[in-house]
Short mmCIF file of C-alpha atoms in Angstrom, two decimals:
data_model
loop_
_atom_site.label_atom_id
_atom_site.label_comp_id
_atom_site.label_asym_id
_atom_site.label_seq_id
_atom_site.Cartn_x
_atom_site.Cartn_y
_atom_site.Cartn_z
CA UNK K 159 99.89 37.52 164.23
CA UNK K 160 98.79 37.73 160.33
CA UNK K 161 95.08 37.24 159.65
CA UNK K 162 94.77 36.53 156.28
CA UNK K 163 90.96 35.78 155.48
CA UNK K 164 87.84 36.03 156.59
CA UNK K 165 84.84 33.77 154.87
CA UNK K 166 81.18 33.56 156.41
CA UNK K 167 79.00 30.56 154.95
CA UNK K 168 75.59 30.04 155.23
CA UNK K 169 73.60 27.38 156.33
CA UNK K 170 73.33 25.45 152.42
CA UNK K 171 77.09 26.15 151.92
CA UNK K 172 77.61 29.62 149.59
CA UNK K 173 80.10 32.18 150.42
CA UNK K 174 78.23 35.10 152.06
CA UNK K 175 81.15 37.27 152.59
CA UNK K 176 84.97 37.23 152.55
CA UNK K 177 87.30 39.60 153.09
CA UNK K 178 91.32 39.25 152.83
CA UNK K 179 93.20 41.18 155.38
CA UNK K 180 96.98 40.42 153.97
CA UNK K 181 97.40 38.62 151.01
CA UNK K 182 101.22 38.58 150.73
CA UNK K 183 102.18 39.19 147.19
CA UNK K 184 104.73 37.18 146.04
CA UNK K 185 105.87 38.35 142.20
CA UNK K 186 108.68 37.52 140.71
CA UNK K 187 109.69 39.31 137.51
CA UNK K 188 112.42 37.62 134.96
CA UNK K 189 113.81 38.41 131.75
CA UNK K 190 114.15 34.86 129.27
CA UNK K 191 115.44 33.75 126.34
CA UNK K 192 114.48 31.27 123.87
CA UNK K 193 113.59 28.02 124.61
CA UNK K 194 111.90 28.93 127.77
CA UNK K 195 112.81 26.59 130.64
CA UNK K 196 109.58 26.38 132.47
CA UNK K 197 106.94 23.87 131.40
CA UNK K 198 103.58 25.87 131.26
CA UNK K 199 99.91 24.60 131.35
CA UNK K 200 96.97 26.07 130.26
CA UNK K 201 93.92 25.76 132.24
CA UNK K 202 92.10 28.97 133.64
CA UNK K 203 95.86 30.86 134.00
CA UNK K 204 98.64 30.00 132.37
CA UNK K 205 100.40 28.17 135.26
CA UNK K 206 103.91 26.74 135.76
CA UNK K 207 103.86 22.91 135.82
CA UNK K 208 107.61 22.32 136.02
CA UNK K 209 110.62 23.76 136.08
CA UNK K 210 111.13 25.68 139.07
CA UNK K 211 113.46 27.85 139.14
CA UNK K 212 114.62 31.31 140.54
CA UNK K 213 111.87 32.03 143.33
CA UNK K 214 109.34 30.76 140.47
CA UNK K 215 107.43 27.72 142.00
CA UNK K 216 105.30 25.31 140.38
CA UNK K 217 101.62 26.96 140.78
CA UNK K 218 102.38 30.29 140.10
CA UNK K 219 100.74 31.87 137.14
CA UNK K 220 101.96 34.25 134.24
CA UNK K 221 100.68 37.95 135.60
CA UNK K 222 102.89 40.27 132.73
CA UNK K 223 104.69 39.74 129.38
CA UNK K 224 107.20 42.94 128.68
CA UNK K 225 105.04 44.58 131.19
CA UNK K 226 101.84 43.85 129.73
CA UNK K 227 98.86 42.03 131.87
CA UNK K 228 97.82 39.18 130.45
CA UNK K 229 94.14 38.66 131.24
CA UNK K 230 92.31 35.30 130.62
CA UNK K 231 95.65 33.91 128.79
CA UNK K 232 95.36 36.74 126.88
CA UNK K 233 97.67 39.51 125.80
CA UNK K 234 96.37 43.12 126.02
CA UNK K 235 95.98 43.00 122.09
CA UNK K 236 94.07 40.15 122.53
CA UNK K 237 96.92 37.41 121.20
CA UNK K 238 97.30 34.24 123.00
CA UNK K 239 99.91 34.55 125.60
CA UNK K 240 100.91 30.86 125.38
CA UNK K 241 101.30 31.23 121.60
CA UNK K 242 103.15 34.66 122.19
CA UNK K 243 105.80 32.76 124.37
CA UNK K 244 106.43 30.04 121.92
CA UNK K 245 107.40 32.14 119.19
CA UNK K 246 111.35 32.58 119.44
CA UNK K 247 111.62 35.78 117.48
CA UNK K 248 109.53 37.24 120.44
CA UNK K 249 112.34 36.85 123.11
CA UNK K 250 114.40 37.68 125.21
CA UNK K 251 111.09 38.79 127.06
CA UNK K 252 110.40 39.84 130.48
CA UNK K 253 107.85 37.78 132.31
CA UNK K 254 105.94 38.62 135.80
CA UNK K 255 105.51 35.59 138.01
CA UNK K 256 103.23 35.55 141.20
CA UNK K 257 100.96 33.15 142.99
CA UNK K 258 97.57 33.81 141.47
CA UNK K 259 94.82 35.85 143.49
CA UNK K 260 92.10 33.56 144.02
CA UNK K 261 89.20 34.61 141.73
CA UNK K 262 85.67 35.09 143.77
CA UNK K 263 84.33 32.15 141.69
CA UNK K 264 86.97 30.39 143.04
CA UNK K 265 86.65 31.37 146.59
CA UNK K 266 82.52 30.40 146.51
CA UNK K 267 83.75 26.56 145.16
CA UNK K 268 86.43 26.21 147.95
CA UNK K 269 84.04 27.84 150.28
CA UNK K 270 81.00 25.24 149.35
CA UNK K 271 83.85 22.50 149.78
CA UNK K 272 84.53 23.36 152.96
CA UNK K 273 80.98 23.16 153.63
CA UNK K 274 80.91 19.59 152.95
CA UNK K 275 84.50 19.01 154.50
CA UNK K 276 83.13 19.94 157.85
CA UNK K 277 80.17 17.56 157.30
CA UNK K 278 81.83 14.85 156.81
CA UNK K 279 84.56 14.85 159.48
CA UNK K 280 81.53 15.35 161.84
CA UNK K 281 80.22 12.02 159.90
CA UNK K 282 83.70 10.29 160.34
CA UNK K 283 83.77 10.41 163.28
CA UNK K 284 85.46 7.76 165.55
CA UNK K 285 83.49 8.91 168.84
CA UNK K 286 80.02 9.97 168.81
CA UNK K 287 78.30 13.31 168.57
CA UNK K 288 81.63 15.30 167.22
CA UNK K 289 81.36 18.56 165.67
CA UNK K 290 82.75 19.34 163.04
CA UNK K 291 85.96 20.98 161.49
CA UNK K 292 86.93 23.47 164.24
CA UNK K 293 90.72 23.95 163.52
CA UNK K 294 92.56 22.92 160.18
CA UNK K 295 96.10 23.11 160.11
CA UNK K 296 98.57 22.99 157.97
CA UNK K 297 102.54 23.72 157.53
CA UNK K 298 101.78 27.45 156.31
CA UNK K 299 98.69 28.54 157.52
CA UNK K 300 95.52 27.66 159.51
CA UNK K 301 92.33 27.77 159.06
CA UNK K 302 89.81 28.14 161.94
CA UNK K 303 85.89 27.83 161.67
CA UNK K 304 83.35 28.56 164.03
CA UNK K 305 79.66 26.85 163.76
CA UNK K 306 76.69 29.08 165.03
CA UNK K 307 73.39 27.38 166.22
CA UNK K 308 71.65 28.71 163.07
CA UNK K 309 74.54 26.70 160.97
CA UNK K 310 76.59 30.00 159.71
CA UNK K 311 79.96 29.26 159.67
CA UNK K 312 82.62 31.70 160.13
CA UNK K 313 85.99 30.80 158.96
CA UNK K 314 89.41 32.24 159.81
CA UNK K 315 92.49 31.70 158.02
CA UNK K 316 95.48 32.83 159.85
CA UNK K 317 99.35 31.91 159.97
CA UNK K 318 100.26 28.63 161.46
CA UNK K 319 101.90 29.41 165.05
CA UNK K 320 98.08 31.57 165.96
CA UNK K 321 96.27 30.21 168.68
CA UNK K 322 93.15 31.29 170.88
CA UNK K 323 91.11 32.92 167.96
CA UNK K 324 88.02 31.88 169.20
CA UNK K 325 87.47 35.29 171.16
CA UNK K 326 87.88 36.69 167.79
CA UNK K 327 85.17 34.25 165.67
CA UNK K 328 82.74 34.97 168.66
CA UNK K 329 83.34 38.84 168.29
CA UNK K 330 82.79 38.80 164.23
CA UNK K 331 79.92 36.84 164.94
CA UNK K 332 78.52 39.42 167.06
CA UNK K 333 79.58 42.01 164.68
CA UNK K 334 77.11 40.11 161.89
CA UNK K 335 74.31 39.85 164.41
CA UNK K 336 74.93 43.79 164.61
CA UNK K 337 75.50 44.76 161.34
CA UNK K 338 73.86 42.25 159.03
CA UNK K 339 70.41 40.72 160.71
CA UNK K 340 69.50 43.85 162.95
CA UNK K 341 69.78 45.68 159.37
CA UNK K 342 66.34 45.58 158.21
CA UNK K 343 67.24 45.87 154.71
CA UNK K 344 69.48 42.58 154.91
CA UNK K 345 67.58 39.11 153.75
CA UNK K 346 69.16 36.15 155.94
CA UNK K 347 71.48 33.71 153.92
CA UNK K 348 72.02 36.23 151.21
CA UNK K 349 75.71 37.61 150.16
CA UNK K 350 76.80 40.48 152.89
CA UNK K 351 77.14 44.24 151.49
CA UNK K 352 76.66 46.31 154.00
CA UNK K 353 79.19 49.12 154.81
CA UNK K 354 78.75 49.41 158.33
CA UNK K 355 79.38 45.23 158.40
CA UNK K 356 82.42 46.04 156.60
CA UNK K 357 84.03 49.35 158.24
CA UNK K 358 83.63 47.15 161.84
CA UNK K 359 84.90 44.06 160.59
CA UNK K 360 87.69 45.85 159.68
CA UNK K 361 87.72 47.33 163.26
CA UNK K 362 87.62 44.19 164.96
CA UNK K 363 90.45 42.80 162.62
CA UNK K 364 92.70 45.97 163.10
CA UNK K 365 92.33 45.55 167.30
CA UNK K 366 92.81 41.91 167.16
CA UNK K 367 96.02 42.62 165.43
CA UNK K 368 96.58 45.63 167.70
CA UNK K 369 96.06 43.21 170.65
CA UNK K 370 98.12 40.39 169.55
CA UNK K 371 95.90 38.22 171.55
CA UNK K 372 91.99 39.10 171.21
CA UNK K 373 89.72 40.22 174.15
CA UNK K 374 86.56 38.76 174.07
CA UNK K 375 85.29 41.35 177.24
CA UNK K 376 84.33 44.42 175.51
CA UNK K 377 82.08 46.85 177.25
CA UNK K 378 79.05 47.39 176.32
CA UNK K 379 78.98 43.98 174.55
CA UNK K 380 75.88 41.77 175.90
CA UNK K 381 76.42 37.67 176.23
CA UNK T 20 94.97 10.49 175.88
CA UNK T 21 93.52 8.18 173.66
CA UNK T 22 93.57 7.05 170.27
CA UNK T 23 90.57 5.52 168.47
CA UNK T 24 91.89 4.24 164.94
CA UNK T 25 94.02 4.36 162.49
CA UNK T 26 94.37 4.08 158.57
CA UNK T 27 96.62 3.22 155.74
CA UNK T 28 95.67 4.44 152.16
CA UNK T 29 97.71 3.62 149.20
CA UNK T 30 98.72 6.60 146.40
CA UNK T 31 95.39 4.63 144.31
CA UNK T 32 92.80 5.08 147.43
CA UNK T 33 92.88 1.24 148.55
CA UNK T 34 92.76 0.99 152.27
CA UNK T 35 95.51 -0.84 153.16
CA UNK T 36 94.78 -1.12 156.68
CA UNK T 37 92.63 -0.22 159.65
CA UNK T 38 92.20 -0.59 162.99
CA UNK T 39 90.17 0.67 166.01
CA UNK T 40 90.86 0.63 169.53
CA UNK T 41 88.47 1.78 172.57
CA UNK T 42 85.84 1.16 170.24
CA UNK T 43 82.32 0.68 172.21
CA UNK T 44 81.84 -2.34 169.21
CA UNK T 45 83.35 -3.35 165.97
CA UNK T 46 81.55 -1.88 163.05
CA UNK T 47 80.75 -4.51 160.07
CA UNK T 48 82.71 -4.76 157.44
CA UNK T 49 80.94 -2.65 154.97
CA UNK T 50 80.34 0.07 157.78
CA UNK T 51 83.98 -0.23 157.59
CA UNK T 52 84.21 -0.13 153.72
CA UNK T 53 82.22 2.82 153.51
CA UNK T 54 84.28 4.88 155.87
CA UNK T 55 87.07 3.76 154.32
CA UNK T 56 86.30 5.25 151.35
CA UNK T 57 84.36 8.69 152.92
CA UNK T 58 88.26 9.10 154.86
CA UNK T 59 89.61 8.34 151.50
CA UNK T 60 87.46 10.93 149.80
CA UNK T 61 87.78 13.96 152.64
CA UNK T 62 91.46 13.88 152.64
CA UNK T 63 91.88 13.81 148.66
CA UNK T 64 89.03 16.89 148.62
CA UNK T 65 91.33 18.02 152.27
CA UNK T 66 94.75 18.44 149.86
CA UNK T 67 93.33 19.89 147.13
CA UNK T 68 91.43 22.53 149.26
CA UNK T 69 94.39 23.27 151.78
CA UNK T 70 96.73 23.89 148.50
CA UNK T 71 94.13 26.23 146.76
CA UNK T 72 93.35 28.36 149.57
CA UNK T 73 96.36 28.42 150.89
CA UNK T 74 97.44 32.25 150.93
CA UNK T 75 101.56 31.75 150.92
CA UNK T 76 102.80 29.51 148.12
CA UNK T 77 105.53 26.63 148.84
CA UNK T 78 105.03 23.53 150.43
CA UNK T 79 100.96 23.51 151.89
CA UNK T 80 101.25 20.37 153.40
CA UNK T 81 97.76 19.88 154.92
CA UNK T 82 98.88 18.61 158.57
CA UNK T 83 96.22 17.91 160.87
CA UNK T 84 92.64 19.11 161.71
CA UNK T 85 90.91 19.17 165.39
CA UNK T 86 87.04 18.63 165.85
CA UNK T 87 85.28 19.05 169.59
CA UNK T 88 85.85 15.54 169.85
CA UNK T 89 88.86 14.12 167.91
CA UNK T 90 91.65 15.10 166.14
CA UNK T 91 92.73 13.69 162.65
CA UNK T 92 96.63 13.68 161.90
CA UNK T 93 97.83 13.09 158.46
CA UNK T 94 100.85 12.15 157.07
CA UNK T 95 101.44 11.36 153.59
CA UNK T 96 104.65 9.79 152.30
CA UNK T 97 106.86 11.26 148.70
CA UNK T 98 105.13 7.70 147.42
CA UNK T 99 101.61 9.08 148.55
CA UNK T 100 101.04 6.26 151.29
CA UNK T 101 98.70 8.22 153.50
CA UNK T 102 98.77 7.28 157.47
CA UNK T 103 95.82 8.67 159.11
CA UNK T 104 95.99 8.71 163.20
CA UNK T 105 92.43 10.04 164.99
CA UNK T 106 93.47 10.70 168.46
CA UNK T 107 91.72 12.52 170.92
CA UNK T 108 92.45 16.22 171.61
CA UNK T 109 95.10 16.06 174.09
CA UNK T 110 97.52 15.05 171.81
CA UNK T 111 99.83 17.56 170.11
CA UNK T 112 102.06 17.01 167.11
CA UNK T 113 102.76 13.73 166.52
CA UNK T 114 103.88 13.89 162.87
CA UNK T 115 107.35 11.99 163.71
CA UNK T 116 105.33 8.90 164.99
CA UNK T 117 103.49 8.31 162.22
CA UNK T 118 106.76 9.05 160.29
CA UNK T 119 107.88 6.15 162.45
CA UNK T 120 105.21 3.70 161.88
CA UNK T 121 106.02 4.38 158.57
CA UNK T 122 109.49 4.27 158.84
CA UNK T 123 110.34 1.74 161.53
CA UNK T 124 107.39 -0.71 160.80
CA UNK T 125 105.64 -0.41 157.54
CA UNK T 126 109.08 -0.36 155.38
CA UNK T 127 110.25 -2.98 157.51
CA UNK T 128 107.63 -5.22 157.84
CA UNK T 129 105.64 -4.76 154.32
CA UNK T 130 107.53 -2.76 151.99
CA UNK T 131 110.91 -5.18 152.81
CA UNK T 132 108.50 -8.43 152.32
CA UNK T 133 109.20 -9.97 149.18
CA UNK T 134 105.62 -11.72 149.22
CA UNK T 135 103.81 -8.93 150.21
CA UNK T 136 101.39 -6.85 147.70
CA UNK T 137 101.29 -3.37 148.07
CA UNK T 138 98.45 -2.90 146.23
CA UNK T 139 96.32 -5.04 148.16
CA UNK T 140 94.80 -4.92 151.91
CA UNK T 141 97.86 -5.95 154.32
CA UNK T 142 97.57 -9.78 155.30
CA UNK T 143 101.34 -9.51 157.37
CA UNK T 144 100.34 -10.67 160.94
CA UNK T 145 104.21 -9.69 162.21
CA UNK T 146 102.98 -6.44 160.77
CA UNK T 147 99.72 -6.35 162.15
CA UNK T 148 101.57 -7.49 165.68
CA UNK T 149 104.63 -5.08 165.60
CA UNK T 150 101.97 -1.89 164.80
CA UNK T 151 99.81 -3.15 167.92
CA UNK T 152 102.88 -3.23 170.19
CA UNK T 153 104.32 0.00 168.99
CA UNK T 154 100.81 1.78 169.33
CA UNK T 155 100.26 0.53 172.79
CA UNK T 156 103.99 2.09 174.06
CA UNK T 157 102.72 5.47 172.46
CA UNK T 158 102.67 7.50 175.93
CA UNK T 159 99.60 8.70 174.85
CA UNK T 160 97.42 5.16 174.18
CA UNK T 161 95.20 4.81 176.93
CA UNK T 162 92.87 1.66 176.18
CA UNK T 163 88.84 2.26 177.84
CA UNK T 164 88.78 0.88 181.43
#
């Protein structure tokens, strides 16, 4: 099984804590000529918006010119990367394709719209009294979210043929109930950095993996 | 095994259609409306967040999500017709019946109707009669005793 994620939300909807177990790099690195083939935008990357080609797929962003990381559609000497690329006495240039990493601004919007996601399917729906978002799936991955009493939600994004990881939610929620409120240094609802939180979590993640299939009876745990 | 309604949401966000079965009462019409446009919302907010956080690239098609309750399937056409199925949680994958309805009943009935609209709320009742049938020979439809 791959675990990719781990995201804990608080009760008003801000990322608290994530974690990415695998993020499965997918770079692809091309040398072009003039005119370039690929249609690129400009928003907060510089991102392909058509042309696929070559393992390059719509969505993935411009990582390296010649080697060079471009940062904020910037070249290392502080040129604009898009401007770089349409200058033809520039080529034939070697350019680094990947999937962009998800920034951790990034990760606190999609984490606060998941928030509100999970509301409103509870809202919508067609019987009474549902919860709300427990399992959200998709063709590549899926994404599983566990509601506490205290409204902390702890989300789970694994690949798409996983099944049974509620043992596993119930088990990193008792590893936050361990590590993060019986901390006295730890203020409720605020973002998690606590080492012993973290080396755990990572336990937990590495046994689940170990296990293939995760264990909820542990001794020594409590119910 | 139950299903308790069913959408149809043009690439613009009109609701095309909707129906509810084993419904304890018919909601009113702007009850109705309102939903309408909350489903509309979720799944447009749904896509966007399933391709963004999705941590392999290709194809994120956002598929189906399961409450304690219910369970929403999706399935969204090339031509962005959305079909929207909320079923109960027995039911597994049933993305080739709503490719189906689409396929077998909305092209045929609608989409082949020279009079018909697209853009506006279906008024076909051979639609709205072929779609009831076919629903109620789903193995799965099991209307409240």
């Amino acid at each position: 099984m791959v675990l990719y994620s781990v995201y804990i939300i608080n009760k008003a909807g801000s990322l608290i804590y994530n974690y990415d177990n695998v993020i499965p790099r997918t770079e692809v690195e091309k040398t072009f000529s003039y005119p370039l083939e690929m249609v690129l935008r400009e928003e907060e990357r510089l991102t392909v918006a058509y042309g696929e080609r070559d393992g390059i797929k719509i969505g993935y962003a411009v990582i390296a010119i010649n080697g060079e990381t471009v940062t904020n559609r910037k070249m290392p000497d502080g040129t604009q990367a898009l401007a770089y690329l349409q200058n033809p006495d520039n080529y034939p240039l070697n350019i680094r394709f990947g999937k962009p990493k998800l920034s951790i601004n990034e990760k606190i919007t999609l984490a606060s719209t998941f928030h509100s996601m999970f509301a409103i399917a509870c809202k919508l729906s067609p019987v009474s009294n549902s919860s709300g978002i427990e399992v959200l799936e998709t063709g590549t991955f899926r994404l599983w979210c566990y509601q506490t009493l205290t409204g902390i939600k702890f989300v789970v994004i694994t690949d798409q043929h996983q099944s049974g990881i509620q043992p596993l939610l119930r088990k990193i929620y008792e590893i936050y109930t361990d590590y993060a409120l019986k901390n006295p240094f730890y203020s409720l609802d605020m973002p998690i950095r606590l080492e012993l939180f973290d080396l755990n979590l990572k336990g937990v993640l590495e046994a689940a993996e170990k296990n293939q299939q995760y264990n909820a009876n542990i001794p020594n745990s409590t119910i | 095994m139950a299903i308790y309604d069913f959408y149809i949401f043009n690439r613009e966000g009109t609701c095309l259609y909707y129906i509810q079965w084993n419904g304890k009462k018919q909601p009113s019409s702007s009850a109705v409306e309102h939903n309408c446009k909350l489903m509309y919302g979720l799944l447009y907010s749904l896509k966007s967040f399933v391709s963004r956080i999705s941590p392999t690239d290709g194809k994120d098609q956002f598929a189906s999500y399961r409450t304690n309750k219910y369970k929403l399937n999706y399935y969204e056409t090339p031509s962005g017709l959305k079909f929207i199925m909320n079923t109960d949680l027995s039911v597994g994958n049933i993305r080739d019946i709503m490719k189906t309805i689409y396929r077998k009943i909305y092209v045929e009935y609608i989409v082949k109707n020279p009079f018909a609209d697209l853009s506006k709320p279906v008024s076909s009742e051979l639609f709205i009669s072929k779609l009831d049938t076919f629903i109620k020979e789903l193995p799965f439809f099991n209307p409240k005793p």
